[in-house]
Coordinates of C-alpha atoms (C1' of nucleotides) in Angstrom, one line a residue:
Chain A
M23 CA 0.0 0.0 0.0
S24 CA 2.3 2.7 -1.3
S25 CA -0.9 4.8 -1.6
N26 CA -0.1 7.4 0.9
E27 CA 3.5 7.3 0.0
N28 CA 2.9 8.3 -3.6
R29 CA 0.2 10.8 -2.7
D30 CA 2.7 12.5 -0.4
K31 CA 5.3 12.4 -3.1
L32 CA 2.9 14.2 -5.4
I33 CA 2.2 16.8 -2.8
R34 CA 5.8 17.4 -2.0
T35 CA 6.9 17.6 -5.6
A36 CA 4.1 19.8 -6.6
S37 CA 4.7 22.1 -3.7
R38 CA 8.3 22.5 -4.6
L39 CA 7.6 23.2 -8.2
F40 CA 4.7 25.6 -7.6
R41 CA 6.8 27.5 -5.2
S42 CA 9.6 27.8 -7.7
K43 CA 7.6 28.7 -10.8
G44 CA 4.1 29.5 -9.8
Y45 CA 0.9 27.6 -10.4
D46 CA 0.5 28.4 -14.0
G47 CA 4.2 28.1 -14.7
V48 CA 4.3 24.3 -14.0
G49 CA 2.5 21.7 -16.1
L50 CA 1.2 18.3 -14.9
K51 CA 3.8 16.8 -17.2
E52 CA 6.6 18.3 -15.3
I53 CA 5.2 17.4 -11.9
L54 CA 4.6 13.8 -12.9
A55 CA 8.1 13.5 -14.4
A56 CA 9.7 15.0 -11.2
A57 CA 7.6 12.6 -9.0
D58 CA 8.2 9.7 -11.5
L59 CA 4.6 8.8 -11.4
P60 CA 2.0 8.3 -14.2
K61 CA -1.0 10.5 -14.8
G62 CA -3.3 7.7 -13.5
S63 CA -1.9 8.1 -10.0
L64 CA -2.5 11.8 -10.0
Y65 CA -6.1 11.6 -10.9
Y66 CA -6.7 8.7 -8.6
H67 CA -5.4 10.6 -5.5
F68 CA -6.6 14.0 -6.7
P69 CA -9.8 13.5 -8.8
G70 CA -10.0 17.3 -9.0
G71 CA -6.8 17.4 -11.0
K72 CA -4.3 20.3 -10.9
V73 CA -6.4 22.5 -8.7
E74 CA -7.0 19.9 -6.0
L75 CA -3.3 19.0 -6.1
A76 CA -2.3 22.6 -5.8
D77 CA -4.7 23.1 -2.9
A78 CA -3.3 20.1 -1.0
A79 CA 0.3 21.1 -1.7
T80 CA -0.4 24.7 -0.6
R81 CA -2.2 23.6 2.6
W82 CA 0.6 21.2 3.4
A83 CA 3.3 23.9 3.0
G84 CA 1.1 26.4 4.8
D85 CA 0.9 24.0 7.8
W86 CA 4.6 23.6 7.8
V87 CA 5.0 27.4 8.0
A88 CA 2.4 27.6 10.8
R89 CA 4.2 25.0 12.8
M90 CA 7.5 26.7 12.2
L91 CA 6.0 30.0 13.4
G92 CA 4.8 28.2 16.5
Q93 CA 8.2 26.8 17.3
C94 CA 10.0 30.1 16.8
F95 CA 7.7 31.9 19.1
E96 CA 7.5 29.1 21.7
T97 CA 11.2 29.5 22.5
A98 CA 11.2 33.2 22.3
M99 CA 11.4 35.7 25.2
C100 CA 9.3 38.4 23.5
F101 CA 7.2 38.9 20.4
E102 CA 10.0 40.6 18.4
E103 CA 12.3 37.7 19.2
G104 CA 9.8 35.3 17.7
G105 CA 10.0 37.4 14.5
V106 CA 13.7 37.3 14.5
K107 CA 13.8 33.5 14.9
T108 CA 11.3 33.2 12.1
C109 CA 13.6 35.2 9.8
E110 CA 16.6 33.2 10.8
T111 CA 14.8 30.0 10.1
L112 CA 13.7 31.1 6.6
A113 CA 17.2 32.5 5.9
A114 CA 18.8 29.2 7.0
N115 CA 16.4 27.2 4.8
A116 CA 17.3 29.5 1.9
E117 CA 21.0 29.1 2.5
H118 CA 20.8 25.3 3.0
H119 CA 18.9 24.7 -0.2
N120 CA 20.8 27.4 -2.1
S121 CA 17.5 28.7 -3.4
V122 CA 14.6 30.6 -2.1
P123 CA 11.2 29.2 -2.9
A124 CA 8.3 31.7 -2.8
C125 CA 5.8 31.8 0.0
P126 CA 3.5 28.9 -0.7
V127 CA 0.5 31.2 -0.7
V128 CA 2.0 33.7 -3.1
S129 CA 2.7 30.8 -5.5
I130 CA -1.0 30.1 -6.1
L131 CA -2.2 33.7 -5.6
Q132 CA -2.0 34.6 -9.3
A133 CA -4.2 31.7 -10.2
A134 CA -6.9 32.9 -7.9
P135 CA -8.8 35.0 -10.5
S136 CA -9.3 31.9 -12.6
E137 CA -9.6 29.3 -9.8
P138 CA -11.8 30.5 -7.0
A139 CA -11.0 27.5 -4.9
L140 CA -7.4 28.6 -4.7
R141 CA -8.4 32.1 -3.5
K142 CA -10.2 30.5 -0.6
T143 CA -7.2 28.3 0.2
A144 CA -4.9 31.4 0.2
E145 CA -7.3 33.2 2.5
D146 CA -7.6 30.3 4.9
I147 CA -3.9 29.9 5.2
H148 CA -3.3 33.6 5.7
N149 CA -6.0 33.7 8.4
T150 CA -4.3 30.8 10.2
W151 CA -1.0 32.5 10.2
T152 CA -2.4 35.8 11.4
A153 CA -4.5 34.1 14.1
G154 CA -1.4 32.3 15.3
L155 CA 0.6 35.6 15.5
V156 CA -2.2 37.3 17.3
R157 CA -2.2 34.6 19.9
Q158 CA 1.5 35.0 20.4
A159 CA 1.2 38.8 20.6
E160 CA -1.4 38.3 23.3
R161 CA 0.7 35.8 25.1
F162 CA 3.6 38.3 25.3
G163 CA 1.2 41.1 26.4
V164 CA 1.8 43.3 23.3
P165 CA -0.3 46.4 23.6
D166 CA -2.2 46.0 20.3
P167 CA -1.9 42.3 19.4
H168 CA -3.9 42.5 16.2
A169 CA -1.9 45.4 14.8
A170 CA 1.4 43.8 15.9
A171 CA 0.4 40.5 14.2
L172 CA -0.6 42.1 11.0
S173 CA 2.5 44.3 11.0
L174 CA 4.8 41.3 11.4
H175 CA 2.9 39.3 8.8
M176 CA 3.3 42.1 6.4
R177 CA 7.0 42.5 6.9
L178 CA 7.6 38.8 6.6
Q179 CA 5.7 38.7 3.3
G180 CA 7.7 41.7 2.1
A181 CA 11.0 40.1 3.1
W182 CA 10.0 36.8 1.5
I183 CA 9.1 38.5 -1.8
L184 CA 12.5 40.3 -1.9
A185 CA 14.3 37.2 -0.9
Y186 CA 12.6 35.3 -3.7
A187 CA 13.3 38.0 -6.2
Q188 CA 17.0 38.2 -5.3
Q189 CA 17.3 34.4 -4.5
S190 CA 19.1 35.4 -1.4
G191 CA 18.5 35.2 2.3
A192 CA 19.7 38.8 2.8
P193 CA 16.2 40.4 3.2
F194 CA 15.4 38.0 6.0
H195 CA 18.6 39.0 7.8
Q196 CA 17.8 42.7 7.2
L197 CA 14.3 42.2 8.8
A198 CA 15.8 40.3 11.7
A199 CA 18.3 43.1 12.4
E200 CA 15.4 45.6 12.2
L201 CA 13.3 43.6 14.7
R202 CA 16.3 43.2 17.0
K203 CA 16.7 47.0 17.1
A204 CA 13.1 47.4 18.0
T205 CA 13.7 45.2 21.0
A206 CA 16.8 46.9 22.2
G207 CA 15.7 50.5 21.4
Chain B
M11 CA 0.6 56.3 -38.0
S12 CA -1.2 54.6 -35.2
S13 CA 2.0 52.7 -34.6
N14 CA 2.8 54.0 -31.2
E15 CA -0.8 54.1 -30.3
N16 CA -1.3 50.4 -30.8
R17 CA 2.1 49.6 -29.3
D18 CA 1.1 51.5 -26.2
K19 CA -2.3 49.8 -26.1
L20 CA -0.5 46.4 -26.1
I21 CA 1.7 47.5 -23.3
R22 CA -1.1 48.8 -21.2
T23 CA -3.4 45.8 -21.8
A24 CA -0.6 43.4 -21.2
S25 CA 0.4 45.1 -18.0
R26 CA -3.1 45.0 -16.7
L27 CA -3.6 41.4 -17.4
F28 CA -0.2 40.3 -16.2
R29 CA -0.7 42.1 -12.9
S30 CA -4.1 40.4 -12.5
K31 CA -3.2 36.8 -13.4
G32 CA 0.6 36.6 -13.6
Y33 CA 2.8 36.1 -16.6
D34 CA 2.0 32.5 -17.1
G35 CA -1.6 32.9 -16.4
V36 CA -2.3 35.0 -19.4
G37 CA -2.1 33.8 -23.0
L38 CA -1.3 36.0 -26.1
K39 CA -4.8 35.1 -27.3
E40 CA -6.3 36.9 -24.3
I41 CA -4.1 39.9 -24.5
L42 CA -4.8 40.3 -28.2
A43 CA -8.5 39.9 -27.7
A44 CA -8.5 42.5 -24.9
A45 CA -6.4 44.9 -27.0
D46 CA -8.5 44.1 -30.1
L47 CA -5.4 43.6 -32.2
P48 CA -4.2 40.8 -34.4
K49 CA -1.1 38.7 -33.8
G50 CA 0.7 40.4 -36.6
S51 CA 0.7 43.7 -34.7
L52 CA 2.2 42.1 -31.6
Y53 CA 5.1 40.5 -33.4
Y54 CA 5.7 43.6 -35.4
H55 CA 6.1 45.8 -32.4
F56 CA 7.6 43.1 -30.2
P57 CA 9.6 40.7 -32.3
G58 CA 10.7 39.0 -29.1
G59 CA 7.1 37.9 -28.5
K60 CA 5.6 37.4 -25.1
V61 CA 8.8 37.9 -23.1
E62 CA 9.6 41.2 -24.8
L63 CA 6.0 42.4 -24.3
A64 CA 6.1 41.5 -20.7
D65 CA 9.4 43.2 -20.3
A66 CA 8.1 46.4 -21.8
A67 CA 4.9 46.2 -19.8
T68 CA 6.7 45.7 -16.5
R69 CA 9.2 48.4 -17.1
W70 CA 6.4 50.8 -18.1
A71 CA 4.4 50.0 -14.9
G72 CA 7.6 50.0 -12.9
D73 CA 8.3 53.6 -14.1
W74 CA 4.9 54.6 -13.1
V75 CA 5.5 53.4 -9.6
A76 CA 8.9 55.1 -9.5
R77 CA 7.3 58.4 -10.5
M78 CA 4.5 57.9 -8.0
L79 CA 7.1 57.4 -5.3
G80 CA 8.9 60.5 -6.3
Q81 CA 5.7 62.6 -6.1
C82 CA 4.7 61.2 -2.8
F83 CA 8.0 62.0 -1.2
E84 CA 8.4 65.4 -2.9
T85 CA 5.4 66.8 -1.1
A86 CA 6.2 65.1 2.2
M87 CA 7.7 66.7 5.3
C88 CA 9.6 63.6 6.4
F89 CA 10.5 60.2 5.2
E90 CA 7.7 58.4 7.0
E91 CA 5.2 60.8 5.5
G92 CA 6.4 59.8 2.1
G93 CA 5.6 56.2 2.9
V94 CA 2.2 57.2 4.2
K95 CA 1.4 59.1 1.0
T96 CA 2.5 56.1 -1.0
C97 CA 0.2 53.8 0.9
E98 CA -2.7 56.2 0.5
T99 CA -2.0 56.5 -3.3
L100 CA -2.0 52.7 -3.7
A101 CA -5.1 52.3 -1.6
A102 CA -6.9 55.0 -3.5
N103 CA -6.0 53.3 -6.7
A104 CA -7.3 50.0 -5.4
E105 CA -10.6 51.6 -4.2
H106 CA -11.0 53.5 -7.5
H107 CA -10.7 50.5 -9.7
N108 CA -12.4 48.1 -7.2
S109 CA -9.6 45.7 -7.6
V110 CA -6.0 45.4 -6.5
P111 CA -3.5 44.5 -9.2
A112 CA -0.3 42.9 -8.0
C113 CA 3.0 44.8 -7.9
P114 CA 4.2 44.7 -11.5
V115 CA 7.4 43.1 -10.6
V116 CA 5.8 40.3 -8.6
S117 CA 3.6 39.5 -11.6
I118 CA 6.6 38.5 -13.7
L119 CA 8.7 37.1 -10.9
Q120 CA 7.5 33.5 -11.1
A121 CA 8.4 33.4 -14.7
A122 CA 12.0 34.3 -13.9
P123 CA 13.3 30.7 -13.5
S124 CA 12.2 30.0 -17.1
E125 CA 12.9 33.5 -18.6
P126 CA 16.2 34.9 -17.4
A127 CA 15.5 38.2 -19.2
L128 CA 12.5 38.8 -16.8
R129 CA 14.7 38.2 -13.8
K130 CA 17.0 40.9 -15.0
T131 CA 14.0 43.2 -15.5
A132 CA 12.7 42.6 -12.0
E133 CA 16.1 43.2 -10.5
D134 CA 16.5 46.5 -12.5
I135 CA 13.2 47.8 -11.3
H136 CA 13.7 46.9 -7.7
N137 CA 17.0 48.6 -7.8
T138 CA 15.5 51.7 -9.2
W139 CA 12.9 51.8 -6.5
T140 CA 15.4 51.2 -3.7
A141 CA 17.8 53.8 -5.1
G142 CA 15.0 56.3 -5.2
L143 CA 14.0 55.6 -1.6
V144 CA 17.6 55.8 -0.5
R145 CA 17.9 59.3 -2.1
Q146 CA 14.8 60.4 -0.3
A147 CA 16.0 59.0 3.0
E148 CA 19.2 60.9 2.6
R149 CA 17.4 64.1 1.7
F150 CA 15.4 63.9 4.9
G151 CA 18.6 63.2 6.9
V152 CA 17.5 59.7 8.1
P153 CA 20.3 58.2 10.2
D154 CA 20.7 55.0 8.2
P155 CA 19.3 55.8 4.7
H156 CA 20.0 52.4 3.2
A157 CA 18.4 50.4 6.0
A158 CA 15.4 52.8 6.0
A159 CA 14.9 52.5 2.3
L160 CA 15.1 48.7 2.4
S161 CA 12.8 48.6 5.4
L162 CA 10.1 50.7 3.7
H163 CA 10.5 48.8 0.4
M164 CA 10.0 45.5 2.3
R165 CA 6.9 46.8 4.1
L166 CA 5.3 48.1 0.9
Q167 CA 5.9 44.8 -0.8
G168 CA 4.3 43.0 2.1
A169 CA 1.3 45.3 2.2
W170 CA 0.9 45.0 -1.6
I171 CA 0.9 41.2 -1.4
L172 CA -1.7 41.1 1.3
A173 CA -3.8 43.7 -0.5
Y174 CA -3.6 41.6 -3.6
A175 CA -4.5 38.5 -1.7
Q176 CA -7.5 40.1 0.0
Q177 CA -8.3 42.3 -3.0
S178 CA -8.7 45.2 -0.6
G179 CA -6.9 48.4 0.2
A180 CA -6.9 47.6 4.0
P181 CA -3.3 46.5 4.3
F182 CA -2.2 49.8 2.8
H183 CA -4.2 51.7 5.4
Q184 CA -2.8 49.5 8.1
L185 CA 0.8 50.2 7.0
A186 CA 0.0 53.9 6.7
A187 CA -1.3 54.0 10.3
E188 CA 1.8 52.2 11.4
L189 CA 4.1 54.7 9.7
R190 CA 2.2 57.6 11.2
K191 CA 2.7 56.2 14.6
A192 CA 6.4 56.0 14.0
T193 CA 6.4 59.7 13.2
A194 CA 4.4 60.8 16.2
G195 CA 6.0 58.5 18.7
Chain C
dA14 C1' -8.2 -20.6 -5.9
dA15 C1' -11.3 -17.0 -6.9
dT16 C1' -12.6 -12.5 -6.2
dT17 C1' -12.4 -7.9 -5.0
dT18 C1' -10.1 -3.6 -4.0
dC19 C1' -6.6 -0.4 -4.6
dC20 C1' -3.6 1.8 -7.4
dT21 C1' -0.6 2.2 -11.5
dA22 C1' 0.1 2.7 -16.4
dG23 C1' -0.3 5.4 -20.3
dA24 C1' -2.9 5.9 -24.8
dC25 C1' -5.8 9.2 -26.3
dC26 C1' -8.5 13.6 -26.8
dA27 C1' -9.9 18.5 -27.6
dT28 C1' -8.1 22.8 -26.8
dT29 C1' -4.7 26.2 -26.2
dT30 C1' 0.0 27.6 -26.3
dG31 C1' 3.7 30.8 -28.3
dG32 C1' 5.5 31.5 -32.7
dT33 C1' 6.2 31.9 -38.0
dC34 C1' 4.9 33.4 -42.4
dT35 C1' 2.5 35.3 -46.3
dA36 C1' -0.7 38.6 -48.0
dT37 C1' -2.3 43.1 -48.1
dA38 C1' -4.3 47.5 -46.7
dG39 C1' -3.1 52.4 -46.2
dC40 C1' -0.4 56.2 -47.1
dG41 C1' 3.4 59.5 -48.2
dG42 C1' 6.6 60.7 -51.7
dA43 C1' 8.4 60.5 -56.5
Chain D
dT10 C1' 0.4 56.6 -61.3
dC11 C1' 3.5 53.8 -59.3
dC12 C1' 6.5 52.7 -55.6
dG13 C1' 7.9 51.6 -51.0
dC14 C1' 7.3 51.6 -46.3
dT15 C1' 4.6 50.8 -42.2
dA16 C1' 1.6 48.1 -39.9
dT17 C1' -2.3 45.0 -39.8
dA18 C1' -4.6 40.6 -40.7
dG19 C1' -5.0 36.0 -39.7
dA20 C1' -4.0 31.2 -41.5
dC21 C1' -1.1 27.9 -40.1
dC22 C1' 2.1 25.0 -37.2
dA23 C1' 4.3 21.9 -33.8
dA24 C1' 4.3 21.3 -29.1
dA25 C1' 2.2 21.3 -24.8
dT26 C1' -1.9 21.8 -21.9
dG27 C1' -5.3 19.6 -18.5
dG28 C1' -8.3 15.9 -18.5
dT29 C1' -10.7 11.2 -19.5
dC30 C1' -10.8 6.4 -20.0
dT31 C1' -9.6 1.6 -20.4
dA32 C1' -6.6 -2.0 -19.1
dG33 C1' -4.0 -4.5 -15.9
dG34 C1' -0.9 -5.6 -11.9
dA35 C1' -0.5 -6.5 -7.0
dA36 C1' -2.1 -7.7 -2.8
dA37 C1' -5.5 -8.6 0.6
dT38 C1' -9.9 -11.1 1.6
dT39 C1' -13.0 -14.8 0.9

DNA sequence: AATTTCCTAGACCATTTGGTCTATAGCGGA
DNA sequence: TCCGCTATAGACCAAATGGTCTAGGAAATT
């Protein structure tokens, strides 16, 4: 029963490719070749085809990010430090893989006008992330938790876009430095 | 000699569509239909085809953003106020058109792995924007102009992504409020 | 041993993709 | 009037797209 094994392989492969070239920039052909699986497998595990696969892949990657955020803030002493640790994790990932994949949500966002299901997915994931950050801000007693969470989310997205554009972890380090200053100052 | 007229129409139409659905999400067919022009016109004005058109469209939109930044900072009393005005302009645009197009650079970024020319274009435009912001930061005597410019660029990109995802100007207003606080506090 | 269930395998399809090429319309100058 | 240039017009092409469908292999259940 390699069922789940191959299903997972499709999700992981698709996620990687979508985050590199965007939803519309990757064909099923390429995904199946990379996963070394035939088309029959794809449509067995994902009867909804490309959209359903992209949905699963994005939610999977989105969950990874959410868990990563949780861990970074768990071990932090204040809200800003959680942000710093997040930056460092994303930068370390970039440097380890020698490439910066886009934020999983961003990689399906441009397909949203044509695929309403993906817009919903993007919204769900963003809400999850923001909700998690709000909880952390509350936990640390930040004055305006909602504003602080949105602010950090915004800055992480900005750093991520720049890092993706430059294919470099530098923007994450830049943001980390900035957050550190906010703690000290 | 409607030459330049139709060339411009292609650029404007392409820019709008690319910013809505991304480089790979729009076909030449759709662009030509929207511009009401035949394929011959496209390949006459842009022998390089889709890539050359996307390049021109992105640089055109990128220049618009650069000029807009210049105007917002020209009439500002401090660096943060320039950022606030920029947010307000982007939000007003969103509300006026009842839709939020993506940052022009973001809309071609995902095609960069397959089209090196577009990666170069994205880099050029980002550099132009950052350089402009650095100049403004220097003009206002900001302590670390480079860091301030990068920081604002990052936050604008983040707000833009969130605004695009939500199809709402709210993130721009949120960032504006944040920048205002930084001035007052 | 027979049967059923799960999953793989890939041929096949209509449609669309970006791109090339020829024909020609319109117009300014000779 | 004829020429020559600019630009439009769209037929046409090979390749790729996402998707459907039938056939069969492998393993568990009976």
